[in-house]
Tab-separated table of C-alpha atoms in Angstrom:
chain	number	residue	atom	x	y	z
O	15	UNK	CA	9.530	-7.530	15.626
O	16	UNK	CA	13.240	-7.021	15.303
O	17	UNK	CA	13.121	-7.984	11.590
O	18	UNK	CA	10.277	-5.488	10.953
O	19	UNK	CA	12.232	-2.718	12.880
O	20	UNK	CA	15.455	-3.230	10.912
O	21	UNK	CA	13.905	-3.703	7.511
O	22	UNK	CA	11.836	-0.544	7.761
O	23	UNK	CA	14.196	1.731	9.535
O	24	UNK	CA	17.393	0.930	7.600
O	25	UNK	CA	16.353	2.656	4.293
O	26	UNK	CA	15.213	5.772	6.217
O	27	UNK	CA	18.597	5.984	7.834
O	28	UNK	CA	20.393	5.568	4.455
O	29	UNK	CA	18.290	8.321	2.972
O	30	UNK	CA	19.149	10.593	5.906
O	31	UNK	CA	22.827	10.172	5.145
O	32	UNK	CA	22.216	10.690	1.427
O	33	UNK	CA	20.363	13.928	2.066
O	34	UNK	CA	23.087	15.291	4.363
O	35	UNK	CA	26.230	13.869	2.820
O	36	UNK	CA	25.451	12.823	-0.677
O	37	UNK	CA	28.037	10.549	-2.257
O	38	UNK	CA	27.395	6.854	-2.348
O	39	UNK	CA	24.612	6.977	0.301
O	40	UNK	CA	21.929	7.691	-2.354
O	41	UNK	CA	22.933	4.717	-4.388
O	42	UNK	CA	22.889	2.529	-1.210
O	43	UNK	CA	19.439	3.838	-0.292
O	44	UNK	CA	18.015	3.019	-3.784
O	45	UNK	CA	19.930	-0.323	-3.909
O	46	UNK	CA	18.563	-1.398	-0.548
O	47	UNK	CA	14.917	-0.860	-1.492
O	48	UNK	CA	15.299	-2.470	-4.873
O	49	UNK	CA	18.247	-4.831	-5.458
O	50	UNK	CA	19.071	-5.955	-1.929
O	51	UNK	CA	15.408	-6.797	-0.994
O	52	UNK	CA	15.068	-8.725	-4.312
O	53	UNK	CA	18.231	-10.659	-3.719
O	54	UNK	CA	17.298	-11.603	-0.129
O	55	UNK	CA	13.836	-12.700	-1.268
O	56	UNK	CA	15.451	-14.941	-3.841
O	57	UNK	CA	18.384	-16.311	-1.931
O	58	UNK	CA	16.994	-16.755	1.521
O	59	UNK	CA	14.036	-19.177	1.014
O	60	UNK	CA	11.965	-19.817	4.050
O	61	UNK	CA	8.910	-22.079	4.539
O	62	UNK	CA	5.534	-20.439	5.180
O	63	UNK	CA	5.592	-19.448	8.832
O	64	UNK	CA	2.709	-17.964	10.763
O	65	UNK	CA	2.839	-16.313	14.155
O	66	UNK	CA	0.292	-17.209	16.772
O	67	UNK	CA	-2.781	-15.221	15.635
O	68	UNK	CA	-3.817	-14.765	19.286
O	69	UNK	CA	-0.405	-13.552	20.462
O	70	UNK	CA	0.112	-10.050	21.636
O	71	UNK	CA	2.845	-7.885	20.060
O	72	UNK	CA	3.616	-5.056	22.480
O	73	UNK	CA	6.275	-3.618	20.068
O	74	UNK	CA	3.962	-3.377	17.063
O	75	UNK	CA	2.304	-0.071	17.857
O	76	UNK	CA	5.407	1.732	19.114
O	77	UNK	CA	7.145	0.733	15.843
O	78	UNK	CA	4.318	2.207	13.856
O	79	UNK	CA	4.446	5.408	15.812
O	80	UNK	CA	8.188	5.718	15.370
O	81	UNK	CA	7.999	5.062	11.644
O	82	UNK	CA	5.097	7.482	11.286
O	83	UNK	CA	7.122	10.307	12.932
O	84	UNK	CA	10.063	9.153	10.761
O	85	UNK	CA	7.958	9.646	7.666
O	86	UNK	CA	7.424	13.344	8.356
O	87	UNK	CA	11.071	13.847	9.109
O	88	UNK	CA	12.100	11.980	5.973
O	89	UNK	CA	9.728	13.999	3.845
O	90	UNK	CA	11.021	17.352	5.144
O	91	UNK	CA	14.631	16.294	4.794
O	92	UNK	CA	14.041	15.085	1.284
O	93	UNK	CA	12.354	18.354	0.223
O	94	UNK	CA	15.319	20.261	1.713
O	95	UNK	CA	17.854	18.072	0.029
O	96	UNK	CA	16.222	18.249	-3.353
O	97	UNK	CA	14.896	21.829	-3.439
O	98	UNK	CA	16.940	23.626	-0.706
O	99	UNK	CA	20.491	24.691	-0.192
O	100	UNK	CA	21.825	21.229	0.439
O	101	UNK	CA	24.820	21.474	-1.883
O	102	UNK	CA	23.979	18.150	-3.502
O	103	UNK	CA	24.741	17.512	-7.166
O	104	UNK	CA	21.722	16.944	-9.569
O	105	UNK	CA	22.390	13.186	-9.475
O	106	UNK	CA	22.529	13.081	-5.705
O	107	UNK	CA	19.238	15.097	-5.492
O	108	UNK	CA	17.630	12.636	-7.926
O	109	UNK	CA	18.660	9.663	-5.833
O	110	UNK	CA	17.276	11.281	-2.616
O	111	UNK	CA	13.988	12.023	-4.417
O	112	UNK	CA	13.628	8.538	-5.922
O	113	UNK	CA	14.660	6.743	-2.737
O	114	UNK	CA	12.360	8.872	-0.601
O	115	UNK	CA	9.410	8.125	-2.873
O	116	UNK	CA	10.173	4.444	-2.815
O	117	UNK	CA	10.303	4.477	0.965
O	118	UNK	CA	7.087	6.378	1.331
O	119	UNK	CA	5.290	4.174	-1.129
O	120	UNK	CA	6.571	0.906	0.393
O	121	UNK	CA	7.009	1.656	4.042
O	122	UNK	CA	5.123	4.851	5.025
O	123	UNK	CA	2.095	3.569	3.147
O	124	UNK	CA	1.882	0.256	5.130
O	125	UNK	CA	2.535	2.265	8.313
O	126	UNK	CA	-0.386	4.668	7.561
O	127	UNK	CA	-2.540	1.745	6.461
O	128	UNK	CA	-2.013	0.009	9.791
O	129	UNK	CA	-2.674	3.232	11.705
O	130	UNK	CA	-5.969	4.053	10.077
O	131	UNK	CA	-7.180	0.557	11.073
O	132	UNK	CA	-6.399	1.110	14.703
O	133	UNK	CA	-9.247	1.879	17.180
O	134	UNK	CA	-7.409	4.813	18.876
O	135	UNK	CA	-8.452	8.119	17.319
O	136	UNK	CA	-5.089	9.704	17.560
O	137	UNK	CA	-3.378	6.781	15.757
O	138	UNK	CA	-5.967	6.985	12.981
O	139	UNK	CA	-5.365	10.729	12.654
O	140	UNK	CA	-1.636	10.152	12.302
O	141	UNK	CA	-2.290	7.663	9.533
O	142	UNK	CA	-4.541	10.156	7.715
O	143	UNK	CA	-1.887	12.882	8.034
O	144	UNK	CA	0.693	10.622	6.477
O	145	UNK	CA	-1.524	10.161	3.465
O	146	UNK	CA	-2.383	13.917	3.383
O	147	UNK	CA	1.278	14.867	3.487
O	148	UNK	CA	1.688	13.135	0.104
O	149	UNK	CA	-1.459	14.778	-1.296
O	150	UNK	CA	-3.317	11.406	-1.159
O	151	UNK	CA	-5.498	11.899	2.002
O	152	UNK	CA	-8.671	10.571	0.430
O	153	UNK	CA	-7.089	7.156	0.280
O	154	UNK	CA	-7.665	6.759	3.939
O	155	UNK	CA	-11.449	7.165	3.604
O	156	UNK	CA	-11.638	5.239	0.354
O	157	UNK	CA	-9.720	2.353	1.858
O	158	UNK	CA	-11.882	2.018	4.946
O	159	UNK	CA	-15.327	2.839	3.648
O	160	UNK	CA	-15.178	1.617	0.073
O	161	UNK	CA	-12.269	-0.822	-0.547
O	162	UNK	CA	-12.960	-3.023	2.464
O	163	UNK	CA	-16.688	-3.018	1.793
O	164	UNK	CA	-16.640	-3.568	-1.996
O	165	UNK	CA	-13.286	-5.267	-2.600
O	166	UNK	CA	-13.160	-7.725	-5.525
O	167	UNK	CA	-16.290	-6.214	-7.075
O	168	UNK	CA	-17.056	-3.567	-9.737
O	169	UNK	CA	-18.064	-1.212	-6.965
O	170	UNK	CA	-14.509	-0.909	-5.770
O	171	UNK	CA	-12.400	1.469	-7.854
O	172	UNK	CA	-9.266	-0.049	-6.309
O	173	UNK	CA	-9.930	-3.622	-7.501
O	174	UNK	CA	-8.367	-4.131	-10.923
O	175	UNK	CA	-10.502	-5.952	-13.475
O	176	UNK	CA	-9.302	-8.879	-15.556
O	177	UNK	CA	-7.480	-7.634	-18.652
O	178	UNK	CA	-7.152	-4.053	-17.321
O	179	UNK	CA	-3.598	-2.692	-17.706
O	180	UNK	CA	-1.930	-0.817	-14.922
O	181	UNK	CA	-2.041	2.564	-16.754
O	182	UNK	CA	-5.777	2.289	-17.472
O	183	UNK	CA	-6.287	1.248	-13.880
O	184	UNK	CA	-4.515	4.394	-12.540
O	185	UNK	CA	-6.616	6.637	-14.793
O	186	UNK	CA	-9.764	5.026	-13.397
O	187	UNK	CA	-8.847	4.201	-9.820
O	188	UNK	CA	-7.403	7.616	-8.696
O	189	UNK	CA	-10.478	9.715	-9.449
O	190	UNK	CA	-12.809	6.868	-8.672
O	191	UNK	CA	-11.225	6.518	-5.244
O	192	UNK	CA	-11.525	10.135	-4.624
O	193	UNK	CA	-15.236	10.280	-5.528
O	194	UNK	CA	-16.240	7.028	-3.768
O	195	UNK	CA	-14.426	8.018	-0.564
O	196	UNK	CA	-16.064	11.401	-0.546
O	197	UNK	CA	-19.487	10.015	-1.124
O	198	UNK	CA	-19.075	7.357	1.531
O	199	UNK	CA	-17.884	9.914	4.107
O	200	UNK	CA	-20.821	12.228	3.215
O	201	UNK	CA	-23.302	9.444	3.666
O	202	UNK	CA	-21.730	8.537	7.023
O	203	UNK	CA	-21.883	12.109	8.305
O	204	UNK	CA	-25.376	12.702	6.958
O	205	UNK	CA	-26.603	9.788	9.053
O	206	UNK	CA	-25.100	11.498	12.145
O	207	UNK	CA	-26.081	15.052	11.272
O	208	UNK	CA	-22.457	15.858	10.616
O	209	UNK	CA	-21.217	19.332	9.727
O	210	UNK	CA	-19.000	20.166	6.733
O	211	UNK	CA	-16.161	21.199	9.053
O	212	UNK	CA	-16.045	17.616	10.323
O	213	UNK	CA	-15.866	16.137	6.816
O	214	UNK	CA	-12.502	14.298	6.489
O	215	UNK	CA	-12.050	15.799	3.069
O	216	UNK	CA	-11.706	19.197	4.662
O	217	UNK	CA	-8.514	17.767	6.248
O	218	UNK	CA	-7.314	16.080	3.078
O	219	UNK	CA	-7.808	19.014	0.771
O	220	UNK	CA	-6.791	21.711	3.302
O	221	UNK	CA	-3.737	19.696	4.303
O	222	UNK	CA	-2.741	19.308	0.655
O	223	UNK	CA	-3.004	23.085	0.196
O	224	UNK	CA	-0.874	23.684	3.261
O	225	UNK	CA	1.766	21.221	2.085
O	226	UNK	CA	2.027	22.865	-1.300
O	227	UNK	CA	1.996	26.320	0.155
O	228	UNK	CA	4.727	25.607	2.672
O	229	UNK	CA	6.906	23.935	0.074
O	230	UNK	CA	6.516	26.927	-2.145
O	231	UNK	CA	7.068	29.484	0.624
O	232	UNK	CA	10.157	27.709	1.913
O	233	UNK	CA	11.738	26.404	-1.275
O	234	UNK	CA	10.029	28.242	-4.032
O	235	UNK	CA	8.893	26.581	-7.241
O	236	UNK	CA	11.542	23.921	-6.781
O	237	UNK	CA	9.845	22.902	-3.504
O	238	UNK	CA	6.488	22.443	-5.124
O	239	UNK	CA	8.033	20.462	-7.922
O	240	UNK	CA	9.966	18.264	-5.488
O	241	UNK	CA	6.820	17.608	-3.434
O	242	UNK	CA	4.892	16.795	-6.541
O	243	UNK	CA	7.416	14.322	-7.756
O	244	UNK	CA	7.912	12.523	-4.386
O	245	UNK	CA	4.123	12.450	-3.683
O	246	UNK	CA	3.167	11.461	-7.226
O	247	UNK	CA	5.747	8.688	-7.352
O	248	UNK	CA	4.609	7.386	-3.949
O	249	UNK	CA	0.977	7.490	-5.017
O	250	UNK	CA	1.750	5.380	-8.047
O	251	UNK	CA	3.273	2.750	-5.803
O	252	UNK	CA	0.171	2.714	-3.554
O	253	UNK	CA	-2.012	2.261	-6.634
O	254	UNK	CA	0.333	-0.366	-7.876
O	255	UNK	CA	-0.044	-2.280	-4.577
O	256	UNK	CA	-3.813	-2.291	-4.962
O	257	UNK	CA	-3.486	-3.316	-8.591
O	258	UNK	CA	-1.246	-6.335	-7.956
O	259	UNK	CA	-3.010	-7.507	-4.779
O	260	UNK	CA	-6.534	-7.679	-6.272
O	261	UNK	CA	-6.017	-8.072	-10.049
O	262	UNK	CA	-8.723	-10.134	-11.730
O	263	UNK	CA	-10.251	-11.661	-8.530
O	264	UNK	CA	-13.989	-11.276	-8.147
O	265	UNK	CA	-16.633	-12.139	-5.521
O	266	UNK	CA	-19.460	-14.102	-6.924
O	267	UNK	CA	-23.023	-12.671	-6.794
O	268	UNK	CA	-25.507	-14.513	-4.609
O	269	UNK	CA	-29.131	-15.143	-5.408
O	270	UNK	CA	-30.173	-12.003	-3.600
O	271	UNK	CA	-27.961	-9.855	-5.900
O	272	UNK	CA	-25.381	-9.128	-3.173
O	273	UNK	CA	-21.722	-10.268	-3.474
O	274	UNK	CA	-20.503	-13.200	-1.368
O	275	UNK	CA	-18.627	-12.426	1.840
O	276	UNK	CA	-15.035	-11.460	1.467
O	277	UNK	CA	-12.838	-14.586	1.660
O	278	UNK	CA	-9.188	-15.490	1.461
O	279	UNK	CA	-9.546	-16.217	-2.248
O	280	UNK	CA	-10.147	-12.558	-3.017
O	281	UNK	CA	-6.577	-11.131	-2.648
O	282	UNK	CA	-3.181	-12.026	-4.005
O	283	UNK	CA	-0.471	-12.869	-1.488
O	284	UNK	CA	3.356	-13.396	-1.454
O	285	UNK	CA	5.379	-15.437	1.112
O	286	UNK	CA	8.768	-13.737	0.553
O	287	UNK	CA	10.124	-12.759	3.916
O	288	UNK	CA	12.439	-9.794	3.114
O	289	UNK	CA	9.900	-7.733	1.209
O	290	UNK	CA	7.246	-8.761	3.717
O	291	UNK	CA	9.333	-7.437	6.622
O	292	UNK	CA	10.000	-4.181	4.799
O	293	UNK	CA	6.305	-3.632	4.054
O	294	UNK	CA	4.952	-4.813	7.464
O	295	UNK	CA	3.483	-8.022	6.122
O	296	UNK	CA	1.446	-6.199	3.461
O	297	UNK	CA	1.852	-9.187	1.098
O	298	UNK	CA	-0.206	-11.244	3.488
O	299	UNK	CA	-3.188	-9.481	2.121
O	300	UNK	CA	-6.003	-12.016	2.201
O	301	UNK	CA	-5.934	-12.368	6.004
O	302	UNK	CA	-6.005	-8.617	6.393
O	303	UNK	CA	-9.197	-8.422	4.399
O	304	UNK	CA	-10.818	-11.187	6.228
O	305	UNK	CA	-9.681	-9.950	9.645
O	306	UNK	CA	-9.005	-6.202	9.246
O	307	UNK	CA	-8.371	-5.674	13.031
O	308	UNK	CA	-5.534	-8.270	13.220
O	309	UNK	CA	-2.146	-6.623	13.828
O	310	UNK	CA	0.419	-7.003	11.059
O	311	UNK	CA	2.810	-9.353	12.882
O	312	UNK	CA	0.017	-11.890	13.298
O	313	UNK	CA	-1.279	-11.941	9.713
O	314	UNK	CA	-1.625	-15.565	8.517
O	315	UNK	CA	-0.799	-17.063	5.141
O	316	UNK	CA	-1.909	-20.369	3.652
O	317	UNK	CA	-0.943	-21.597	0.211
O	318	UNK	CA	-4.018	-23.851	0.132
O	319	UNK	CA	-6.806	-21.280	0.415
O	320	UNK	CA	-5.037	-17.974	-0.649
O	321	UNK	CA	-3.913	-17.130	-4.151
O	322	UNK	CA	-0.108	-16.770	-4.254
O	323	UNK	CA	1.773	-14.544	-6.665
O	324	UNK	CA	4.350	-16.265	-8.803
O	325	UNK	CA	7.062	-13.741	-7.659
O	326	UNK	CA	7.503	-11.372	-4.785
O	327	UNK	CA	5.316	-8.239	-4.590
O	328	UNK	CA	8.068	-5.818	-5.684
O	329	UNK	CA	8.888	-8.001	-8.758
O	330	UNK	CA	5.205	-8.235	-9.695
O	331	UNK	CA	4.965	-4.456	-9.465
O	332	UNK	CA	7.727	-4.135	-12.075
O	333	UNK	CA	6.027	-6.768	-14.351
O	334	UNK	CA	2.752	-4.806	-14.086
O	335	UNK	CA	4.502	-1.901	-15.888
O	336	UNK	CA	4.450	-4.115	-19.036
O	337	UNK	CA	0.704	-4.879	-19.527
O	338	UNK	CA	1.126	-7.624	-22.196
O	339	UNK	CA	3.592	-9.528	-20.079
O	340	UNK	CA	1.529	-9.005	-16.968
O	341	UNK	CA	-1.656	-10.345	-18.626
O	342	UNK	CA	0.231	-13.332	-19.982
O	343	UNK	CA	1.395	-14.312	-16.486
O	344	UNK	CA	-1.711	-13.386	-14.381
O	345	UNK	CA	-4.791	-13.788	-16.489
O	346	UNK	CA	-4.681	-17.614	-16.479
O	347	UNK	CA	-4.041	-17.621	-12.689
O	348	UNK	CA	-6.833	-15.202	-12.003
O	349	UNK	CA	-9.241	-17.170	-14.198
O	350	UNK	CA	-8.491	-20.460	-12.424
O	351	UNK	CA	-9.114	-18.842	-9.009
O	352	UNK	CA	-12.385	-17.339	-10.171
O	353	UNK	CA	-13.429	-20.810	-11.579
O	354	UNK	CA	-12.508	-22.428	-8.254
O	355	UNK	CA	-14.425	-19.806	-6.325
O	356	UNK	CA	-17.512	-20.379	-8.494
O	357	UNK	CA	-17.332	-24.131	-8.129
O	358	UNK	CA	-16.761	-24.000	-4.373
O	359	UNK	CA	-13.202	-25.346	-4.536
O	360	UNK	CA	-10.188	-24.129	-2.587
O	361	UNK	CA	-7.895	-23.550	-5.511
O	362	UNK	CA	-5.040	-25.584	-3.904
O	363	UNK	CA	-1.731	-24.186	-5.204
O	364	UNK	CA	-3.306	-22.861	-8.409
O	365	UNK	CA	-1.469	-19.527	-8.215
O	366	UNK	CA	2.051	-20.865	-7.656
């Protein structure tokens, strides 16, 4: 738990100093999230290690709560630093905006993701509010009621198809997620005689309007632009995570026309410890889909049954920005895992 706490809180602290003092702190914040994590992933190689899946982690939830509250403080501070009377130079403001968006996309997102999976209603609400604060509230509904149900099938907007570039994926997945999540929530409420005021999209859309209005009232047009940039950049990283972690993998269709059960072979994973610690074990994605209720410190990883990315998750995200290069690297790997899935094999080390 100490590794998770340090890896996730340090960039938030650096951004706090960057917003208040400027100077080299902004460069340190951006460098920590990008260069330092990359270097640690490359230089400090560790064998695959799994915690006891039945162990209890009493510090896991308090860390999520602390990071969740830290998210709202970070977002408010970033908007003030970028759009308010902070006294920062344009370069310093840009560094705060970029580093804040990186932290929200790579740390606040895993925090919110963990919270919306928790059984406690209050924790789930905090997770939804985190997504709503970056104008992406519908992701909470789409993730739970669409993505986990239809992952690795054409019915899931968030599962990238073989040969689909990242930019085409974004243009399809964002509106597809919004519509699919709304329809799933509407069906859920209709079955329980739900009222429109209880519809989660009321919170998502209303919260987005409140965020934009407050940013405009407090900081003017610059506040709206700052929120738009930070939220938009963070959303792209969330979509990038979905793109990388499910690209080209498909569940086979059974004789009755339904897809096979979700298995470990339907998500991409990465074993790199530094980026895993910073993202709360998000790269251990297969086990999360097979056992969504398992807490993040206990997520398991197996190179025998789970597709492994050739590089760490952050590196793969950069490669995805160049679709021809991405397809050259990933299409053969995805095809081999699909072939193994169809033939009933395990795909041992095929993705390494």
